[in-house]
PDB file of C-alpha atoms in Angstrom:
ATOM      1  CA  UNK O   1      47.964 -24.269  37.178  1.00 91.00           C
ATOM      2  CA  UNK O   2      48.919 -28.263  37.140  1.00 93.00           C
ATOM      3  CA  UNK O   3      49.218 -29.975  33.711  1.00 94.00           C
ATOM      4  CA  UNK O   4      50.714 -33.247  33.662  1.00 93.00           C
ATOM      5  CA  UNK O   5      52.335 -33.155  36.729  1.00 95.00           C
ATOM      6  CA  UNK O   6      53.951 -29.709  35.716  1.00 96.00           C
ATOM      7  CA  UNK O   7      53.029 -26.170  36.948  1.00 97.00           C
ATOM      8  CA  UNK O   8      52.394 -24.035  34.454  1.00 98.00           C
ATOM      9  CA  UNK O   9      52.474 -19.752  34.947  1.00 98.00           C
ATOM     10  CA  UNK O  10      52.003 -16.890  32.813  1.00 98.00           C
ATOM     11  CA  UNK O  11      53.217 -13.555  33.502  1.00 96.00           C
ATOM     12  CA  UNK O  12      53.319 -10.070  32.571  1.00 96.00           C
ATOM     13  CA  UNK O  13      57.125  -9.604  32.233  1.00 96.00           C
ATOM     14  CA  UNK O  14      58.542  -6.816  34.088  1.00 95.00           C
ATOM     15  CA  UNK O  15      61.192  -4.844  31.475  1.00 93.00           C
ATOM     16  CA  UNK O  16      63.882  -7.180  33.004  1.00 95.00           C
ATOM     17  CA  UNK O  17      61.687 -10.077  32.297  1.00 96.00           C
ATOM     18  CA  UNK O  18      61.630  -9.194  28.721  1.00 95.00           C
ATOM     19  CA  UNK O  19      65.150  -8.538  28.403  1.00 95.00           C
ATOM     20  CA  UNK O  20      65.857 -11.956  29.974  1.00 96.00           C
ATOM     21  CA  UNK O  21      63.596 -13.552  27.254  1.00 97.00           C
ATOM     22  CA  UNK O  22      64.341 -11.687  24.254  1.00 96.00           C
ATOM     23  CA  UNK O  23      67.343 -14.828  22.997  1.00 97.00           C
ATOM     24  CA  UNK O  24      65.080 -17.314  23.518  1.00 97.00           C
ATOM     25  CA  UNK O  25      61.896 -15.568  22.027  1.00 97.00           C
ATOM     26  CA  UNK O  26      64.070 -14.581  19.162  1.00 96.00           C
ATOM     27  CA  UNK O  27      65.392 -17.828  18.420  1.00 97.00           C
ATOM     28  CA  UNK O  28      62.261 -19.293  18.797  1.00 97.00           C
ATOM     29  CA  UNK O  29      60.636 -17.168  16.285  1.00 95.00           C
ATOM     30  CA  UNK O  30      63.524 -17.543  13.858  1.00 95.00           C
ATOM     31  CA  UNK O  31      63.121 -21.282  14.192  1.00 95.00           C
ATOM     32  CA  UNK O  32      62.084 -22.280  10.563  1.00 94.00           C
ATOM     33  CA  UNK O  33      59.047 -24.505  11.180  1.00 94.00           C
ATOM     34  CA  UNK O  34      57.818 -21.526  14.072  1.00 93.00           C
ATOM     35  CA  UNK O  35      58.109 -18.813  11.348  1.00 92.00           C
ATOM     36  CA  UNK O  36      56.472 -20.865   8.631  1.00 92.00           C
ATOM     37  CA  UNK O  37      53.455 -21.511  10.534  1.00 92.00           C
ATOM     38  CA  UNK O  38      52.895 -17.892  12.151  1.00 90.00           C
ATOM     39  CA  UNK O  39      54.181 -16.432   8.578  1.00 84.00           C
ATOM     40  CA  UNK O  40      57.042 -14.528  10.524  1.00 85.00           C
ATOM     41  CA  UNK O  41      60.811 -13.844   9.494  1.00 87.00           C
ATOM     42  CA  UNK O  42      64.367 -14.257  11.328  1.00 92.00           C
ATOM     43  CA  UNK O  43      63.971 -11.995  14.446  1.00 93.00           C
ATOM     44  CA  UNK O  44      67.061 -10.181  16.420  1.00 94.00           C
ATOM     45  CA  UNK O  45      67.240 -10.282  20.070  1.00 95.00           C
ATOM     46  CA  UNK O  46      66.362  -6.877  19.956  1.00 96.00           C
ATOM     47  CA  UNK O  47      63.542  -7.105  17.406  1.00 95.00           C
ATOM     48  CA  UNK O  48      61.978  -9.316  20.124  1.00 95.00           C
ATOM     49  CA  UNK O  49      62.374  -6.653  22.716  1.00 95.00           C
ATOM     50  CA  UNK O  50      60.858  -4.001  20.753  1.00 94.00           C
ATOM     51  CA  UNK O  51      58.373  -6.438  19.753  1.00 92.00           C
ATOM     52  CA  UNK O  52      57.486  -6.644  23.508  1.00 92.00           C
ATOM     53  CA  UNK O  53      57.861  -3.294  24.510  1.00 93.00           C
ATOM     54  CA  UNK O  54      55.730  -1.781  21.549  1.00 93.00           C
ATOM     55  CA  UNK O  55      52.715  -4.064  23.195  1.00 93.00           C
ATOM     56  CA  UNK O  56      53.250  -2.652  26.180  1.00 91.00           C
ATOM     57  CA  UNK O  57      53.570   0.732  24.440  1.00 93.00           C
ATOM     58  CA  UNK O  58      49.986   0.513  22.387  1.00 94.00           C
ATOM     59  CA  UNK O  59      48.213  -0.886  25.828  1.00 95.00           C
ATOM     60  CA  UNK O  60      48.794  -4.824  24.454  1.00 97.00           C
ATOM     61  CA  UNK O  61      48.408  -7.676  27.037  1.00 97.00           C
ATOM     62  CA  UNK O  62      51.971 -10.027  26.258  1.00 97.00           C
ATOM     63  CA  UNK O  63      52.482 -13.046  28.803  1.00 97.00           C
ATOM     64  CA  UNK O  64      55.749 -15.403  28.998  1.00 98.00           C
ATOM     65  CA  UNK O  65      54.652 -18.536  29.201  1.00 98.00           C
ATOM     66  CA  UNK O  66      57.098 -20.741  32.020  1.00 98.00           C
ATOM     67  CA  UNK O  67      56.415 -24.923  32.871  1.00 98.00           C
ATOM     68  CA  UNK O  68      57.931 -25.220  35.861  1.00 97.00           C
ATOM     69  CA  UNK O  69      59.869 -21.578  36.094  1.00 97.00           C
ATOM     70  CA  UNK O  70      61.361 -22.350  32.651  1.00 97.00           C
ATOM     71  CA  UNK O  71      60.370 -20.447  29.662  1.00 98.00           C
ATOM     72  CA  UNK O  72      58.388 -22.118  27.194  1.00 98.00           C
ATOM     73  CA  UNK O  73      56.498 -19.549  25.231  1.00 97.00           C
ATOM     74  CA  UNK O  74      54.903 -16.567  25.141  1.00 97.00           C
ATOM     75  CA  UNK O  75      51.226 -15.054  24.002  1.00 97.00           C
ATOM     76  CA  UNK O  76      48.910 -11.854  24.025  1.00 97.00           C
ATOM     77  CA  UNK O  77      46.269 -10.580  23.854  1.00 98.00           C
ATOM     78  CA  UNK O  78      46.173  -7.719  21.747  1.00 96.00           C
ATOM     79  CA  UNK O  79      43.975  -4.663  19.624  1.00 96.00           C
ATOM     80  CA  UNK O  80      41.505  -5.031  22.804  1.00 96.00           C
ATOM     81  CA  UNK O  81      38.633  -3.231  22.478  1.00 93.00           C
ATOM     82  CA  UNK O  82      36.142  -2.455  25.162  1.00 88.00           C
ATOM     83  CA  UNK O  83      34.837  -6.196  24.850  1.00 96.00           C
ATOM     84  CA  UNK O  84      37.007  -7.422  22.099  1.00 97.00           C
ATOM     85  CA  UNK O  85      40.350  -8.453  21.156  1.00 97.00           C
ATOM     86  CA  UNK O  86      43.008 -10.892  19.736  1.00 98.00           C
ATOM     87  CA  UNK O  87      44.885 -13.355  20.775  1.00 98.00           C
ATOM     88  CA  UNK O  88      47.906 -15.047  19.747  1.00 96.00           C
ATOM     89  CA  UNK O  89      50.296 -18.193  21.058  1.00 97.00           C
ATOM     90  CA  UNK O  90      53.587 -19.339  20.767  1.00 96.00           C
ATOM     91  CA  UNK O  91      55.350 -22.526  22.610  1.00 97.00           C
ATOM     92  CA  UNK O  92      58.820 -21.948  21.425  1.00 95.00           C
ATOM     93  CA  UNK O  93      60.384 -25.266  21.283  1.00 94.00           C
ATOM     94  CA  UNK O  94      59.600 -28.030  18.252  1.00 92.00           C
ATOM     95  CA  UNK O  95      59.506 -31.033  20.829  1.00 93.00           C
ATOM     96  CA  UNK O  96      56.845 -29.493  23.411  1.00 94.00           C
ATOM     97  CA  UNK O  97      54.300 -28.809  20.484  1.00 93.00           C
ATOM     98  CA  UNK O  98      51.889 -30.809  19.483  1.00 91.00           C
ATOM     99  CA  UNK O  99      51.380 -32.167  23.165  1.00 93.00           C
ATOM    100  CA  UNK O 100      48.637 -29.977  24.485  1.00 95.00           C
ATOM    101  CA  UNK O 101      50.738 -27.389  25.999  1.00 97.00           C
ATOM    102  CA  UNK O 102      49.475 -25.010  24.321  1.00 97.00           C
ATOM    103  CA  UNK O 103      46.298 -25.445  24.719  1.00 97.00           C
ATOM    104  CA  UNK O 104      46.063 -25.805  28.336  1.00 97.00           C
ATOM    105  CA  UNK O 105      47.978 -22.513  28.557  1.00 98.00           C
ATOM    106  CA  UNK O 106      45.774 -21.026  26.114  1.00 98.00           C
ATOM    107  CA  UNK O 107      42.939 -21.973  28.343  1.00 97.00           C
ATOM    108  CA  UNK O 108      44.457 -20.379  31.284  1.00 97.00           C
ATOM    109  CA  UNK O 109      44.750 -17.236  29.115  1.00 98.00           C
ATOM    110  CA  UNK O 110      41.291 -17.275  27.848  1.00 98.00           C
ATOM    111  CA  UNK O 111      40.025 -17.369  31.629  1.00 97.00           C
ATOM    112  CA  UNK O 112      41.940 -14.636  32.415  1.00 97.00           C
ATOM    113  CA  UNK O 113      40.963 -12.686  28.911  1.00 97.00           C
ATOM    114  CA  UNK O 114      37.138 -12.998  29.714  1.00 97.00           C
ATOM    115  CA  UNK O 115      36.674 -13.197  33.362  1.00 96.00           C
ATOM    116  CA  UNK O 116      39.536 -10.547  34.546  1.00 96.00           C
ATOM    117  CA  UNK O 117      39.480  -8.476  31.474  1.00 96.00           C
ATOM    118  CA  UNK O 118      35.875  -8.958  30.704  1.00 97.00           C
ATOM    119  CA  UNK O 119      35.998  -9.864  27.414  1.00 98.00           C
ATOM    120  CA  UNK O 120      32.953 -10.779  25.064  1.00 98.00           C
ATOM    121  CA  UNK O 121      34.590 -11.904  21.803  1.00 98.00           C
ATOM    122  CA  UNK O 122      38.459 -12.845  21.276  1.00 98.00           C
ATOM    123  CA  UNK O 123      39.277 -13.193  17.456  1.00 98.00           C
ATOM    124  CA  UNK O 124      42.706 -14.508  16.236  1.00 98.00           C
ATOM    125  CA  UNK O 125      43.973 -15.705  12.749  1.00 97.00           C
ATOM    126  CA  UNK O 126      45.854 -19.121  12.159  1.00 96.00           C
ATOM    127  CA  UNK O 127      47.174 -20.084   8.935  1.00 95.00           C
ATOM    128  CA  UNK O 128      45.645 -22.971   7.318  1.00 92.00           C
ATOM    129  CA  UNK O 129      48.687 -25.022   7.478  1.00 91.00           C
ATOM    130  CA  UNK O 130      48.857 -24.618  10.707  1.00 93.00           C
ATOM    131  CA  UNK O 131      46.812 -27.971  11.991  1.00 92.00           C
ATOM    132  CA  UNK O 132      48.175 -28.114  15.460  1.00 92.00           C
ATOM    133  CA  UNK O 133      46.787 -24.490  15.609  1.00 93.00           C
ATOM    134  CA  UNK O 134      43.451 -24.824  14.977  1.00 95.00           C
ATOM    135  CA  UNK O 135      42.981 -28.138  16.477  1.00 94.00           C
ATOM    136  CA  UNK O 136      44.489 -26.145  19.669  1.00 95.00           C
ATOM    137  CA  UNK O 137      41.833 -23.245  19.071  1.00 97.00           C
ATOM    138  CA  UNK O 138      38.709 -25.550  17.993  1.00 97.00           C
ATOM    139  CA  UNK O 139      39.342 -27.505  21.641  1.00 96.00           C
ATOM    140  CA  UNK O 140      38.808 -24.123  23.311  1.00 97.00           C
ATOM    141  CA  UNK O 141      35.638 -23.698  20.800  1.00 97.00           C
ATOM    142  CA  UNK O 142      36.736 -21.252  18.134  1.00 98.00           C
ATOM    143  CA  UNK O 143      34.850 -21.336  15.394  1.00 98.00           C
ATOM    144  CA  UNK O 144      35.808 -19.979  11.739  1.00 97.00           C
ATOM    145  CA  UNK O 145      34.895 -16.714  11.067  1.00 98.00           C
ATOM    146  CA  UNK O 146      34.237 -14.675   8.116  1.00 96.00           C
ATOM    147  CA  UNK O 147      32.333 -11.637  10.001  1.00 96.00           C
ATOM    148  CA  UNK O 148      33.470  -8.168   8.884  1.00 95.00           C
ATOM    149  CA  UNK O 149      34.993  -7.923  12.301  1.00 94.00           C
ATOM    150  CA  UNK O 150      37.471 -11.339  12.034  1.00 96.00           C
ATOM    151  CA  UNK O 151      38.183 -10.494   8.744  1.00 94.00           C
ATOM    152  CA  UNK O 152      39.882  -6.927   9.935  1.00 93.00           C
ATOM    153  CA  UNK O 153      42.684  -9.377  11.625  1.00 94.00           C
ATOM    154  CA  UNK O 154      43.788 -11.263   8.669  1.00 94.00           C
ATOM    155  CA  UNK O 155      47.153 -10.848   7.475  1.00 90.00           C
ATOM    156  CA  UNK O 156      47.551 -12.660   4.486  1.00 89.00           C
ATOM    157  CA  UNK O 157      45.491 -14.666   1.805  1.00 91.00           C
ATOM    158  CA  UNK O 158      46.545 -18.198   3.625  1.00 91.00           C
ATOM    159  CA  UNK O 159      44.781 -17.034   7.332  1.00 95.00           C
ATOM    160  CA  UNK O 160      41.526 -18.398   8.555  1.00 97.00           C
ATOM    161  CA  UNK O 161      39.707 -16.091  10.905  1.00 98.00           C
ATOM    162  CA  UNK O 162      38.216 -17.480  14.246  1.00 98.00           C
ATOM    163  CA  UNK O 163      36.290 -15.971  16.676  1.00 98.00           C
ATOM    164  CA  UNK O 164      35.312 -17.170  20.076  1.00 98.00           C
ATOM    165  CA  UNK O 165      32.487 -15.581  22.759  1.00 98.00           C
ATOM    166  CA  UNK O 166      33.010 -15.576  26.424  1.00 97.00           C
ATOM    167  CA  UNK O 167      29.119 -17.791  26.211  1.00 97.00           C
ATOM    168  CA  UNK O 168      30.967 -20.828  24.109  1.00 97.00           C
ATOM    169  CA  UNK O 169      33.976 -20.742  26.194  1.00 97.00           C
ATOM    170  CA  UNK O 170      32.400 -20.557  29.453  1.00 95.00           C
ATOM    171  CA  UNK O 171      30.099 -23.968  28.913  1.00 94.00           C
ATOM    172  CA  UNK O 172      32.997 -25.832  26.759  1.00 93.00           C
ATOM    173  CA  UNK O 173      35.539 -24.694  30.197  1.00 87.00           C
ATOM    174  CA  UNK O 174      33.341 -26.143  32.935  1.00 74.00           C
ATOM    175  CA  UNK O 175      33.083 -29.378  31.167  1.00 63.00           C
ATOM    176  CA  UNK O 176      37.111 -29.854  31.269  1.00 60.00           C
TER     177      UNK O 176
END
């Protein structure tokens, strides 16, 4: 995919992939304004990696995210269900935030999550300080959520719930 002149990829990392990316991933993470808007903690190379592989492992969908062959992120798709499951993003460094990066990977992602995977429903949790977030997620067409269902993804008393269905994506992604 093209965005801004760049070509951006996602991939399933092969082992070696992961290996490769497990520094960067775990710097990024440990990065204090990227662990204070997922909620995380310092992470170890090899946390990362056995972050990665457990996804694998438990039948979890993780991408690396690379504009123009370089890393820039990563994301998954994860607790999938027969026609549900969650998603999470990450573009790892401060100055490519807040750009729309994310959210044009995010919308490759999504295509992928409901037309290849068949997906009805994705649900994900973004703290509420988190505006770049969920102004990323609302573009796509998430929606707040309180369902019994979203709420079974929150992690702590500061996360909002979304939800988005395949329908809402679908007609917000053929007018972009």
């Amino acid at each position: 995919m093209t965005w801004n002149g760049r070509t951006l990829s996602a991939r399933e990392p092969t082992p070696t992939e992961m290996q490769e990316a497990a520094p960067i991933l775990a710097q990024w993470y440990s990065e204090t304004y990227n662990r204070q808007m997922m909620d995380g903690q310092v992470m170890t190379s090899e946390e990362a990696l056995e972050t990665l592989e457990a996804a694998r492992v438990r039948g979890d969908r993780p991408f690396l995210l690379y504009v123009d062959g370089v890393l820039a992120g990563d994301a998954d798709f994860r607790h999938l269900a027969q026609l549900t499951g969650e998603f999470a993003i990450m573009i790892g460094q401060r100055e490519a935030q807040g750009h729309g990066l994310g959210t044009a990977f995010a919308r490759m992602l999504h295509r992928f999550a409901f037309r290849v995977l068949q997906l009805q429903i994705v649900y994900l949790t973004v703290l509420e300080a988190n505006f770049a977030g969920r102004r990323c997620y609302e573009k796509l067409g998430y929606a707040q959520d309180y369902g019994e269902t979203a709420r079974v993804f929150i992690e702590s008393e500061r996360d909002i719930p979304m939800s988005l269905s395949r329908a809402t994506f679908e007609s917000l992604d053929a007018s972009t």
